[in-house]
Structures are given as structure tokens and as C-alpha cells.
XYZ file of C-alpha atoms in Angstrom:
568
model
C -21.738 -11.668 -6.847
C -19.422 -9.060 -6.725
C -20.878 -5.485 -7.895
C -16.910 -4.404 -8.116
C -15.121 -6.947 -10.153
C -11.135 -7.099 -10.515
C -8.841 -7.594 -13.310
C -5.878 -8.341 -11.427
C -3.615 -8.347 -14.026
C -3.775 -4.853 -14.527
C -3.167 -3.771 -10.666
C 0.164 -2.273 -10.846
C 0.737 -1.267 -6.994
C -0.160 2.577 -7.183
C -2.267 2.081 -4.455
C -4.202 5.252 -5.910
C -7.803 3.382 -5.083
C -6.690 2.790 -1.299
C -5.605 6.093 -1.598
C -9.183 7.720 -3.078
C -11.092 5.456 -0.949
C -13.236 7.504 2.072
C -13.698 4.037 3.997
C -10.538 2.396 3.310
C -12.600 -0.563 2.154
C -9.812 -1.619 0.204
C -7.124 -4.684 1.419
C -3.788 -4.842 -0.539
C -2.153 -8.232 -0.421
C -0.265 -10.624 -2.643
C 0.527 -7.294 -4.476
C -2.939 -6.612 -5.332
C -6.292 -4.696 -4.240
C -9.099 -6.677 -3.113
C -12.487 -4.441 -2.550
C -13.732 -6.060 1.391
C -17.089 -5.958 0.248
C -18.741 -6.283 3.567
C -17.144 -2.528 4.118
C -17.905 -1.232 0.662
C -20.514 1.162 0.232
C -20.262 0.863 -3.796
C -20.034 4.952 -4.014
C -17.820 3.791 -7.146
C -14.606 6.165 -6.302
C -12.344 3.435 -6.626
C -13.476 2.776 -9.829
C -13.631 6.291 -11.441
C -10.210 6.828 -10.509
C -8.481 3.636 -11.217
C -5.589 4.646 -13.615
C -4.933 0.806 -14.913
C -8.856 0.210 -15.381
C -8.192 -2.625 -13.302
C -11.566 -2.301 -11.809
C -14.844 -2.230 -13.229
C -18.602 -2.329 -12.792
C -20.320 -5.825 -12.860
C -22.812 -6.499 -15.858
C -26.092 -7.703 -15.467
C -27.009 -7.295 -19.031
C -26.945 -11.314 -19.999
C -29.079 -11.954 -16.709
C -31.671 -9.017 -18.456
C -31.561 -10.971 -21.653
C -32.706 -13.751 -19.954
C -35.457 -12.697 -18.224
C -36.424 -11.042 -21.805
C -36.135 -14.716 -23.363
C -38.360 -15.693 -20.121
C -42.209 -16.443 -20.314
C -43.202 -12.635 -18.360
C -43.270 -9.360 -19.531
C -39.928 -7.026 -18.236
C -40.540 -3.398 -17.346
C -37.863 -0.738 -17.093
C -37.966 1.688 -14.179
C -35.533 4.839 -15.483
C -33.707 7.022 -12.818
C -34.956 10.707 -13.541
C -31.026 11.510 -14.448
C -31.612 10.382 -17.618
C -31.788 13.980 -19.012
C -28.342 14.078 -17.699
C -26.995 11.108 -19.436
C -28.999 10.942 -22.883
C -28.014 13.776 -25.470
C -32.044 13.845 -26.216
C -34.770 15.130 -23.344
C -37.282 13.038 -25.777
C -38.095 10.636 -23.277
C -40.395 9.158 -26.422
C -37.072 8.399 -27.878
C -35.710 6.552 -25.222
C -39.350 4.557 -24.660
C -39.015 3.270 -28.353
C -35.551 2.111 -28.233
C -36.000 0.263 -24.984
C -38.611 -1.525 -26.300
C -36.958 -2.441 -29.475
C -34.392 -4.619 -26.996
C -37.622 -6.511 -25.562
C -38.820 -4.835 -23.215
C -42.957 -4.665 -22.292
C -42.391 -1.064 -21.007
C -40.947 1.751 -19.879
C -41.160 4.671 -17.453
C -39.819 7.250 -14.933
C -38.776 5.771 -11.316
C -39.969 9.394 -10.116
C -43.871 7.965 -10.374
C -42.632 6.332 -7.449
C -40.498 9.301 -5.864
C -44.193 10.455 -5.367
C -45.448 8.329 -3.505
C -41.754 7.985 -1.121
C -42.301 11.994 -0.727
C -46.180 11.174 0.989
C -44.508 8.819 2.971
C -41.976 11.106 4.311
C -44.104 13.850 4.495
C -46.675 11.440 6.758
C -43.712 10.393 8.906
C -42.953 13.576 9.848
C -46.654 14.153 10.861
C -46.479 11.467 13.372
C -43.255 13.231 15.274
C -42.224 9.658 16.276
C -38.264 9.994 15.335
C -35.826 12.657 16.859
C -33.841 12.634 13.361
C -35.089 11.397 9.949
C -32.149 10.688 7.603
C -34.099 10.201 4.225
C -32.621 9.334 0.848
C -32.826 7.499 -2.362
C -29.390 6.828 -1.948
C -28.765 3.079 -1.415
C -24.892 4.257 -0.463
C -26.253 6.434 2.035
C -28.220 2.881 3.850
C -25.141 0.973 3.482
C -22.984 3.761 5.082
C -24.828 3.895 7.794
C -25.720 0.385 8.000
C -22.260 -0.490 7.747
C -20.647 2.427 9.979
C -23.216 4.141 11.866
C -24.927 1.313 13.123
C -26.184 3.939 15.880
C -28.268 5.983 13.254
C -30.181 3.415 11.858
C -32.795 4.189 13.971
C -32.977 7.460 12.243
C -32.835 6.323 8.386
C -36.556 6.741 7.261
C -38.391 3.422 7.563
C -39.644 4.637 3.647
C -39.182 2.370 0.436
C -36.600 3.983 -2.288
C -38.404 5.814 -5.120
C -36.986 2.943 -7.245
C -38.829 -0.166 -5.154
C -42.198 2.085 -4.224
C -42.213 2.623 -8.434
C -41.809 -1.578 -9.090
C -44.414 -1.971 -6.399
C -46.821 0.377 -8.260
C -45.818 -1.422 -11.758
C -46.210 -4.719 -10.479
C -49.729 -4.265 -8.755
C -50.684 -2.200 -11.986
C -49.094 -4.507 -14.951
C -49.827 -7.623 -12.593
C -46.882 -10.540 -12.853
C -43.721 -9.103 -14.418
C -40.287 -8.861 -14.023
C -38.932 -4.951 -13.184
C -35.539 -3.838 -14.140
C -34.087 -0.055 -13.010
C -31.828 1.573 -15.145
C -29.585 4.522 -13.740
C -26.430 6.132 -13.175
C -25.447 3.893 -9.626
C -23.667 1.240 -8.488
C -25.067 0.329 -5.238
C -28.957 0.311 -6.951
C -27.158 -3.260 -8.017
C -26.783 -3.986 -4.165
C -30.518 -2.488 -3.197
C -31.641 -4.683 -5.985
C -30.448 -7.591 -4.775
C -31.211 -6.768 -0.873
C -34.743 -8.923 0.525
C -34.789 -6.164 3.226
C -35.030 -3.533 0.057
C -38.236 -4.813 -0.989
C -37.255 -7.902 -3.197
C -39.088 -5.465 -5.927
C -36.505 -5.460 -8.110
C -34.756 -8.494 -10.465
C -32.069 -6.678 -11.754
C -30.412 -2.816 -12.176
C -28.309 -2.097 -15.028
C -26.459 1.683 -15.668
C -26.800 3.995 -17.888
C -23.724 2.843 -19.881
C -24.166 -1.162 -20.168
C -27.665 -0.146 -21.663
C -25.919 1.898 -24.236
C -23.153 -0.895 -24.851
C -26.584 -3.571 -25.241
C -28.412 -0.848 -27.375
C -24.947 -0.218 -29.925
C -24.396 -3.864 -30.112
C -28.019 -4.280 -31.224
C -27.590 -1.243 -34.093
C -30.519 0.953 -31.954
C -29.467 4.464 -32.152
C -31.807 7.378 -30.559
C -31.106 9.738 -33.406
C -32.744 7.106 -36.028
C -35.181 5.518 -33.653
C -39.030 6.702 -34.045
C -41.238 7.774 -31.020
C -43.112 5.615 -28.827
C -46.355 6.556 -29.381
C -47.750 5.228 -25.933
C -45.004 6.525 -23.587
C -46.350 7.247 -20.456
C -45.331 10.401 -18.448
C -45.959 11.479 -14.987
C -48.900 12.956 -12.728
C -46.313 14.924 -10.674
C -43.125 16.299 -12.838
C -41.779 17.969 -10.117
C -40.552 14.404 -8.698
C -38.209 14.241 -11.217
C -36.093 16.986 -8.889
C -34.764 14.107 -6.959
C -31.548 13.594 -8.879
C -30.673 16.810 -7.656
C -29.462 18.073 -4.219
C -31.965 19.467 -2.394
C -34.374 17.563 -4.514
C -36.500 15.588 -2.224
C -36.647 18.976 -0.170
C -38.654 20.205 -3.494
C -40.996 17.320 -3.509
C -42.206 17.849 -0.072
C -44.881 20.579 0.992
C -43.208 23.524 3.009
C -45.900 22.749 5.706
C -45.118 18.995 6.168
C -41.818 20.105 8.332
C -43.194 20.938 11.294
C -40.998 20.043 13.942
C -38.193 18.938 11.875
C -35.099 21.325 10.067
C -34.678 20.353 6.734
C -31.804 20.241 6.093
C -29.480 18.564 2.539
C -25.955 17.005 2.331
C -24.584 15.976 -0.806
C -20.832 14.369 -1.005
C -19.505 11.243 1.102
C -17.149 13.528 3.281
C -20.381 15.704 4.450
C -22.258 13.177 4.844
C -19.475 11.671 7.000
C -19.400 14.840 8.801
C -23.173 15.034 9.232
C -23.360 11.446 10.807
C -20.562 12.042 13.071
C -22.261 15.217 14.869
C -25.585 13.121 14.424
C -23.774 10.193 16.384
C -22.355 12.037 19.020
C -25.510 14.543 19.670
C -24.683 17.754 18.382
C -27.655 18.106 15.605
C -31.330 17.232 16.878
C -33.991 17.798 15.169
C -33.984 17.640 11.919
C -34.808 15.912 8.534
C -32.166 15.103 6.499
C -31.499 14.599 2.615
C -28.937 12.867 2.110
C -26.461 11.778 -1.027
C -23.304 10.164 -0.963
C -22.309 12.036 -4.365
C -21.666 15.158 -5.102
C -24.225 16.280 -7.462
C -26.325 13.797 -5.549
C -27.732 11.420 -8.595
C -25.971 13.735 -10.861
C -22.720 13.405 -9.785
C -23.128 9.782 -10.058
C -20.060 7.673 -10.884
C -21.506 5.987 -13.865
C -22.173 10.010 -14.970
C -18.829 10.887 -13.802
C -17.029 7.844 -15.844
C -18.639 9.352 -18.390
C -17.281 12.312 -18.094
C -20.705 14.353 -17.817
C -20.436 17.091 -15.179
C -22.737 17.378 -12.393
C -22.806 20.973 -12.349
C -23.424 21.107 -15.892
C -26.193 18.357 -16.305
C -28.115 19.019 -12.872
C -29.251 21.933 -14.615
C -30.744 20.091 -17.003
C -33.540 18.835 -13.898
C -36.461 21.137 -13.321
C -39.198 19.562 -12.986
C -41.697 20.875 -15.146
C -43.509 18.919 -17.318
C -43.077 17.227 -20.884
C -44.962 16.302 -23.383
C -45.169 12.335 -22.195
C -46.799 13.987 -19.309
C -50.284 14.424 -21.020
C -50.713 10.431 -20.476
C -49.807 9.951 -17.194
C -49.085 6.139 -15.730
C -51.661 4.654 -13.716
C -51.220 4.509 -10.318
C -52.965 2.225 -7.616
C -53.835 4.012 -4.298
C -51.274 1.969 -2.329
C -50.651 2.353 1.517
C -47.240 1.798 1.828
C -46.769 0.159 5.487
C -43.259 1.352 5.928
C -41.662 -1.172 3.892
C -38.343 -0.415 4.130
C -36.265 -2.471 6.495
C -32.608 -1.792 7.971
C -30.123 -3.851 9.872
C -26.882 -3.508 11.007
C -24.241 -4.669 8.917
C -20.928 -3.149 10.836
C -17.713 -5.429 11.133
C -15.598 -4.630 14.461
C -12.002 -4.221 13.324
C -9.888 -5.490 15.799
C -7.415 -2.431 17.253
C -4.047 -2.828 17.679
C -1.971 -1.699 21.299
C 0.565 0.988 20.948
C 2.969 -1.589 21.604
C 1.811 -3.650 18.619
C 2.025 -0.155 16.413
C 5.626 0.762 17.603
C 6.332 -2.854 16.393
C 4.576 -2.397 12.836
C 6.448 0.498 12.462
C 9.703 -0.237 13.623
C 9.360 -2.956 10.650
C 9.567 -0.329 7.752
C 12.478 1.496 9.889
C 10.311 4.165 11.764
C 11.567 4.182 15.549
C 10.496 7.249 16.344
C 7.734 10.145 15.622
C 10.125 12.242 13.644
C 10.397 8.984 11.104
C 6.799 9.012 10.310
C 6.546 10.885 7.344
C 2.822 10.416 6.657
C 3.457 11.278 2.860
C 0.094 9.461 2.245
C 1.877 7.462 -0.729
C 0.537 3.573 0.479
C -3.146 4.982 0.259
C -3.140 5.643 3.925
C -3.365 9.673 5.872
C -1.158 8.397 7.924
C 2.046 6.021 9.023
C 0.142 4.488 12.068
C -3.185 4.749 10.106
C -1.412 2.516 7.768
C 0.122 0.516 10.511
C -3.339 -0.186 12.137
C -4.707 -1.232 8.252
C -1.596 -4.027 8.790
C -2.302 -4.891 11.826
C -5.961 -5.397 10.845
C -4.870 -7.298 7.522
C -5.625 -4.549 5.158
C -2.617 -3.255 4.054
C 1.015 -5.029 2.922
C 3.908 -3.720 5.440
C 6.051 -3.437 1.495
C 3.610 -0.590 0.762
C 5.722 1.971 2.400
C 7.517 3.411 -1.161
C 9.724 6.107 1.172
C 10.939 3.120 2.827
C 11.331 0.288 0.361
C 12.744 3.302 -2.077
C 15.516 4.323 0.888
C 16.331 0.777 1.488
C 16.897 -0.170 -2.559
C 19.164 3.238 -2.897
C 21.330 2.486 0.196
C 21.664 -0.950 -1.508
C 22.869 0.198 -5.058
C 24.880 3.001 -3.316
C 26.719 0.867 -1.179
C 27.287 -1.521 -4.216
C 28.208 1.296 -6.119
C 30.534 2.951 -3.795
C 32.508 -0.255 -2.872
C 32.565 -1.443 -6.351
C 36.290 -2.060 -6.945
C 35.464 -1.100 -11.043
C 35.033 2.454 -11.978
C 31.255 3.745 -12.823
C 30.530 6.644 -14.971
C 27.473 8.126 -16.012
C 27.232 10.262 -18.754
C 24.494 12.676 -20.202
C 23.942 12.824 -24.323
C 26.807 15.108 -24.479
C 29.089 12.874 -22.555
C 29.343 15.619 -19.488
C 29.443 13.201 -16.083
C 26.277 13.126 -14.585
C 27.682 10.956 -11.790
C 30.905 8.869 -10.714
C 32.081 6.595 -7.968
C 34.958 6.478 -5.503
C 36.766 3.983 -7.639
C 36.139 5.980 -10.775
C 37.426 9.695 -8.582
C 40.763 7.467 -8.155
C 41.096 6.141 -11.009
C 40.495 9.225 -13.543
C 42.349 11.255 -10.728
C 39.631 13.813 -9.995
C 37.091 14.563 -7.060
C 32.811 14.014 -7.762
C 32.702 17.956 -7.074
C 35.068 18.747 -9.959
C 34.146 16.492 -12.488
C 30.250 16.994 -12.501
C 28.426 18.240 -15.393
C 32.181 18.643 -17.588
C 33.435 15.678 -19.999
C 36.827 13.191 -18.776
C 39.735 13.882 -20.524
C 40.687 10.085 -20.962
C 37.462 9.957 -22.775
C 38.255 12.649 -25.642
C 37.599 11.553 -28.710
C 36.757 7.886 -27.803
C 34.056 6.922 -30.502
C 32.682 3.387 -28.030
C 30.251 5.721 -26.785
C 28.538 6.488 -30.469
C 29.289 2.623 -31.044
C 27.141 1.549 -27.969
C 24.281 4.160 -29.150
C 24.050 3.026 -32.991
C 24.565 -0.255 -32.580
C 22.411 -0.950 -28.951
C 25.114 -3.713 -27.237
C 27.707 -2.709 -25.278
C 31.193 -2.171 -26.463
C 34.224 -3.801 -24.625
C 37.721 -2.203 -25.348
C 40.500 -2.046 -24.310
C 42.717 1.336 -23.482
C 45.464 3.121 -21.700
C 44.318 5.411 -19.108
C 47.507 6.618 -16.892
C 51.121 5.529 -15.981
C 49.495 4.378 -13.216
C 46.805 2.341 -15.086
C 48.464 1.444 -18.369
C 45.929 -1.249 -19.303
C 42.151 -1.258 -18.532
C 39.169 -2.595 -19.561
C 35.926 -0.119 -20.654
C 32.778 -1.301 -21.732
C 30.397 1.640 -22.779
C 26.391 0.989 -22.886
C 23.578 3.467 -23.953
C 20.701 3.863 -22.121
C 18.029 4.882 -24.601
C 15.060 5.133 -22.204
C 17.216 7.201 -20.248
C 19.049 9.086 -22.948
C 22.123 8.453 -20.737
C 25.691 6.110 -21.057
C 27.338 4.186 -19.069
C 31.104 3.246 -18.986
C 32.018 0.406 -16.699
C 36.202 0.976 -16.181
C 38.306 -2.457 -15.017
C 42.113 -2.215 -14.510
C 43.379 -5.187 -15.731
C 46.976 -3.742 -15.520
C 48.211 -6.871 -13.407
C 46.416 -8.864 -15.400
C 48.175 -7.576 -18.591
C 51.454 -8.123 -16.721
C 50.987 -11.512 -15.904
C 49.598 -12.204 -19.113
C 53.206 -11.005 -20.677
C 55.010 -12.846 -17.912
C 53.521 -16.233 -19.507
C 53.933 -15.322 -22.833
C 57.493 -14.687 -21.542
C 58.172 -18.238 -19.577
C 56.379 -19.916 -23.005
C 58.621 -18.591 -25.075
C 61.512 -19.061 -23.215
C 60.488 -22.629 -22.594
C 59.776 -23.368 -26.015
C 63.325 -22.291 -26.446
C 64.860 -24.160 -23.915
C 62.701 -27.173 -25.716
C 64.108 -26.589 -29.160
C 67.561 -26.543 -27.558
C 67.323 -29.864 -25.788
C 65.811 -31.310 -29.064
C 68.746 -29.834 -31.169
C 71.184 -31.063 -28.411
C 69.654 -35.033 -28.528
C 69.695 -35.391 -32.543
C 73.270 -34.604 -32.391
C 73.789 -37.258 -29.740
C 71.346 -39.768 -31.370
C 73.737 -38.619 -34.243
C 76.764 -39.421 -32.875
C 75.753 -42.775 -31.252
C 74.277 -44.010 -34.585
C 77.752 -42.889 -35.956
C 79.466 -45.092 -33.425
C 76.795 -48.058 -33.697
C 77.510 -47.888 -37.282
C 81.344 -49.092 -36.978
C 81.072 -51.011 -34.141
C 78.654 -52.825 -36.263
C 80.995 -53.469 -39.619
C 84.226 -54.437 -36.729
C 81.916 -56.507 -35.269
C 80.889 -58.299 -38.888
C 84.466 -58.778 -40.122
C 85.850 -60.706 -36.745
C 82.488 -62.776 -37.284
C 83.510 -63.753 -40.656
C 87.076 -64.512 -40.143
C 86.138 -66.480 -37.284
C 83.568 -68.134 -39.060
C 86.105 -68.671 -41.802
C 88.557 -70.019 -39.375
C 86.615 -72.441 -38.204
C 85.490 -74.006 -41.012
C 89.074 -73.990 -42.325
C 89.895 -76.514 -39.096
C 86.877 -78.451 -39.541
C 87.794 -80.056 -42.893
C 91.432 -80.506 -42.026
């Protein structure tokens, strides 16, 4: 499972994560980031600074709940840093409430910081490694597991404070189920790692406890003291939060041979492993932290907006009261439990040939074209180039690019637009115009920038457009030249801006009258021809109409005529 989980939806192509990344352990494709987790070192950045909370730390809280609901008893291991997160240093307090969710018991991972600081103090007694890179930092492993495969030789063959403490619980409390709680994301990844120890079931932060503790109505201020809270033998254990702190756990005398020597922050410990690498620091033992702060400086701390500098002050290492009972502790000899591996993936390299290629695809032919603004996440254009040759990055994530080819678009529509474009501020002053619009309104862009258009005095479309949101169509003359156009006027709210779109529809006008002309003059012409045949039809029914009576009396008198000879 996933430690780093995605809510896609909210990705909104900032590319600030790629950006913030150290390791660049972030692909962007299909218009969203995808954490590679085989280069992922969990040191949480990408999730702390994630404006769109479209990342966010994986939950083991219902697996917990289960084990509660399960047959053994479930013991909490709690990173020292608690007294950085928890308003109250009554570590009573926090016992009680713990237990109130189910659990058979609770105490400090630092009972097993002391026994990691004998083993690292016995290591360097035997002189058998050049370098010792030690650390309770499971980003620290998987940074150099995963990119300085040539140091793991020098990473402390020592279990993690947090395993060598479930080790001690489980051969003290016998068969039970151990779950760490602290301010890390990669303690998740440790947890879940065979080659860790296998100690561990599950480890939750700081802040899905307190989500699981609010949603169960347990608040510290109301909760009683745990009468039975167990403390520590050594107190001054609970240093290793800070930087510098396993340093403090380790007797002065115990360095022989060896510089100490403490890094705290990814980019020094990047720095640190590079000289290591390539031979320039010999010698020494090394504390190590990926955070700033070291446990401090955290990311589930730093979500929660606690500063390191702040609580890391609240560490010293003396004793408290829980201290007076003391958990039992087996004498264990820890055989060097922990065991590393190397986890690096080759990424393939690209040819210069290939990068002038990748380049020349977002219109950067030559050096000068590279602007390395850094806005796709990436130091660098060919850094960014090698990331897509590599499958990493999107070639549309170059925003100078993509942003210089969408303006050259609109401009040249813009410019070649046969219909004049005006922009206008609030107080209808021209903000910008086109060629069309310079010829049209008869003025140059120089001239009429920042001052009102005289065709547009007094022209209430504007206020129209504004009150009434739609644009307004109308219909005005502008010149001699341009006695009828066509101006439709929109308001830009989000903008606080107007448009006004200007069409000259002169011809269109003209031939408009010229067939209102030919109608009329047709229907005319009609009416004429109509007149014209009813006085024809006229006439001929006229002449029918006596042809017709003729034509009646020489039928009768021949009809008379004939009878007349018939009977005589």
C-alpha cells in the first residue's frame, strides 16, 4: 500500500511538489502527479507543501482497530517527540488516554534508543567499518538504499530505537501486537520492511491518533492519570529527537577512532553522502536526519504547524516523574539485526542528441532559449528534458512555452481580426486596441492608450452590459467613412474590464436598402400590371357582354324563322 496516497481530483498542474521534491521522485502524466514510490524516500515534503491538499498521509488507524478487536494484547511504542506534539509533558496523561482506545500499554520508544546507543557504542569498539552512518531515521536507510547504494556498507548494521524497543516489549509482555506512534512517514515503510525487524504491525502519527482519540470524545485535559505508567531507566535517551541527539546518548570515550560528526536536513545529508561516496570524509561516525530539526522537524510536526526550533527545546533529557517506575528490560544481545539492501533503480540517460530533440519540441534550439525558470518543477530545461526522456515529466509542462505559444495565437487572431477590439478599464480609458480598431476609430495604439474614444462619449451599452451581465448589441454611426456598424459591449466582472467588439456592416446596410428598394419598386411594378389587367378583363367582359345579347337576338329570329317555314 501506498504510504502517499493521491486525490487526483484536486491536482491542478502547479507542479509545486515536483518542484519541492529533493529526489524528483515525482512523474507528471495524464495531467497529474504520481509519487514513483520505488524512488520515494517518504521525507513527506511533497505533502507539507501541496497547495490543493491533493496529497495526503495513508491511515492505518482501521488496521489498529482491528488488531484491538483481535484476541492479543496491542502495545504502543511513543516516539520521544511527543513533548513536541502534545500541549501536556504529563506523559501519565497520554498513558491513560491511550489506553482508554484499547490499548494493553504504553511507553517511550527511547527504552529502546538505549539499548541502539550500546550497540553503536560496541560497533565502534570493534573498528571494523571505515564510516558508520547511524540513525533512527528510516528516510535516511531508504536514501541511501535507494541512491547511495555504495554507502550501505557504512549504514550501522544496528536495529532502530523503534524495533530494538518492540523487541524488548515483546520478549517482556510475551505474544502481542506493537504499534509506534510518531511524527514520520517513512516509520510506516520501516514498519512494514521484513529486513527492519518484522517487530512492528503497524505505525500511526501523531495526528491520526488525535483524529481516533477526538472521534472517541478522549480529551487529555479531562482524562485522569495512569497510575501504572512506566518511565525510563535512562532519560537522557529521550535526546534522540533532537540533532545531535544520539551524539548525547553515547559515552565521549566510545569514539575512539571515529569523528562524530551530525547532519540534520535532506540537502546536507545529500551533501554528506556525496563527499562520503566519492572519498573526501573518512573516518567518522555519522548522525544522520533527513529533517531539519531531525525528529522535530518532522513533517507530521511541521503539518502541524509546530516549529522545530521552538519544540526541540522542549527535549532535555532529564527525568520525569514516570521515571520512578522504570519498564523492565530483558538483557538482550542484539546480533546486529538490522539488515540493508540495495534498492536503486538505473534511470536510463538520454544522448545529447536525444536532449537537443526534447528540447527543440517546446521551441528551444539553442542555449540562449533555455530559460531554466524552474516553473515545471525542474532546476533546469535539460534537467527537465532528461525527466521526459526518462518518463517523468509531460513535454506540456513548459508554462514559458505553452504561455508564448497561446499569446502568439490570440495575438495573431487578434491582430488579423477584420472586427475592431477594444478593451476598456472601469473608467472606459483603452487599456488595449487592435489594428482594425486603430483604422477604424482613426487613431494609433500609442495615442489612444490609457484616454477614453470619442465615438464612445456618452454611450450608456457599456453600464447596460455591467448591470445587466449579457452583452449588448447596437447599432451606431461611427464616421462618414463607417456610417453603420455593429457594437456589442460585454463586462468582464472578474476582470473589472469591458469589451466592445466593433463590425462595419456599412455594405451590409447598403445592400439591405438596395432590396428594400427593388421590393418596393417591384411591388409597384406588380400593382401596376394588376391595375392594367382588371381594366382589360374589364373591357373584354364589356365586349363579351354584347357580343353575347347580338348573338341571342339572330338566334331567336332564326329560330323564329324557321319555325315560321316549318308549319307553312
Amino acid at each position: 500500500m501506498s504510504v502517499i496516497e493521491l486525490n487526483t481530483t484536486n491536482c491542478q498542474n502547479c507542479y509545486r511538489c515536483i518542484r519541492e521534491c529533493p529526489l524528483k521522485a515525482i512523474a507528471f502524466r495524464d495531467g497529474r502527479a504520481r509519487i514513483i514510490e520505488k524512488q520515494c524516500i517518504l521525507c513527506g515534503i511533497c505533502v507539507q507543501t501541496c497547495p490543493q491538499n491533493a496529497k495526503y498521509i495513508r491511515s492505518d488507524v482501521p488496521y489498529v482497530k482491528e488488531l484491538l478487536a483481535g484476541p492479543k494484547p496491542v502495545y504502543v511504542s511513543i516516539a520521544p517527540s511527543w513533548k513536541g506534539w502534545y500541549s501536556t509533558s504529563d506523559f501519565k496523561k497520554i498513558s491513560a488516554a491511550f489506553k482508554k482506545l484499547g490499548f494493553a500499554g504504553v511507553e517511550e520508544t527511547a527504552i529502546g534508543a538505549a539499548e541502539t546507543s550500546r550497540e553503536y557504542a560496541d560497533l565502534m569498539r570493534t573498528g571494523s567499518m571505515k564510516n558508520i552512518i547511524a540513525t533512527a531515521c528510516s528516510s535516511v536507510v531508504m536514501l541511501v538504499e535507494r541512491y547511495y547504494p555504495e554507502l550501505i556498507k557504512c549504514l550501522a548494521p544496528v536495529s532502530s530505537p523503534m524495533m530494538a524497543h518492540a523487541r524488548l516489549m515483546r520478549e517482556t509482555y510475551g505474544d502481542i501486537k506493537v504499534v509506534f506512534v510518531g511524527p514520520c512517514l517513512s516509520k510506516k515503510d520501516e514498519a512494514a520492511d521484513p529486513l527492519a525487524g518484522g517487530l512492528v504491525n503497524y505505525a500511526l502519527t501523531f495526528s491520526s491518533l488525535d483524529k481516533w482519540m477526538s472521534e472517541a470524545g478522549i480529551s487529555l485535559d479531562e482524562i485522569p492519570e495512569d497510575g501504572q505508567a512506566v518511565g525510563l531507566s535512562e532519560p537522557v535517551t529521550r535526546l534522540y529527537p533532537k540533532p545531535s541527539g544520539i551524539l548525547n546518548t553515547i559515552p565521549e570515550e566510545s569514539f575512539t577512532g571515529y569523528k562524530p560528526m551530525a547532519v540534520d536536513g535532506i540537502f546536507r545529508c545529500i551533501e554528506l553522502f556525496d563527499a562520503m561516496r566519492d572519498g573526501e570524509i573518512s573516518g567518522v561516525f555519522v548522525e544522520a536526519n533527513v529533517c531539519a530539526g531531525g525528529c522535530m522537524g518532522g513533517p507530521v510536526l511541521r503539518m502541524g504547524h509546530h516549529r522545530p526550533i521552538v519544540e526541540i527545546e522542549k527535549i532535555d533529557g532529564k527525568p520525569m516523574s514516570q521515571d520512578a517506575a522504570p519498564a523492565a528490560t530483558c538483557n538482550l544481545q542484539f546480533p546486529h539485526p538490522r539488515v540493508f539492501t540495495n534498492r536503486s533503480i538505473p534511470n536510463p540517460q538520454p544522448s545529447e542528441e536525444e536532449i537537443k530533440k526534447i528540447l527543440a519540441r517546446i521551441g528551444k534550439y539553442t542555449p540562449e532559449q533555455e530559460l531554466n525558470c524552474g516553473s515545471c518543477g525542474y532546476r533546469s530545461c535539460r534537467e527537465k528534458a532528461v525527466a521526459v526522456y526518462q518518463g517523468k515529466a509531460d513535454m506540456n509542462m513548459c508554462l514559458p512555452f505553452f504561455r508564448e505559444r497561446a499569446e502568439n495565437i490570440s495575438n495573431t487572431v487578434t491582430e488579423h481580426s477584420p472586427n475592431a477590439i477594444i478593451a476598456l478599464d472601469p473608467s472606459l480609458n483603452v487599456i488595449d486596441l487592435n489594428p482594425a480598431a486603430e483604422a477604424m476609430f482613426e487613431v494609433t495604439r500609442k495615442d489612444a492608450l490609457g484616454v477614453p474614444l470619442a465615438q464612445f462619449y456618452g454611450e450608456s451599452a457599456f453600464q447596460e452590459a455591467k448591470d445587466q451581465n449579457t452583452p449588448i448589441i447596437k447599432k451606431m454611426v461611427l464616421s462618414e467613412k463607417f456610417p453603420s456598424v455593429e457594437s456589442t459591449f460585454i463586462y468582464i466582472g472578474e476582470h473589472g474590464m469591458y469589451l466592445a467588439f466593433v463590425k462595419d456592416i456599412s455594405g451590409e446596410e447598403q445592400r439591405k436598402e438596395q432590396l428594400e428598394s427593388m421590393r418596393d419598386h417591384t411591388i409597384e411594378v406588380a400593382q401596376k400590371v394588376i391595375e392594367k389587367q382588371m381594366v382589360v378583363a374589364q373591357e373584354i367582359a364589356s365586349l363579351l357582354g354584347e357580343t353575347t345579347a347580338e348573338t341571342k337576338v339572330a338566334l331567336t329570329n332564326l329560330k323564329k324563322s324557321m319555325s315560321d317555314l316549318s308549319q307553312g
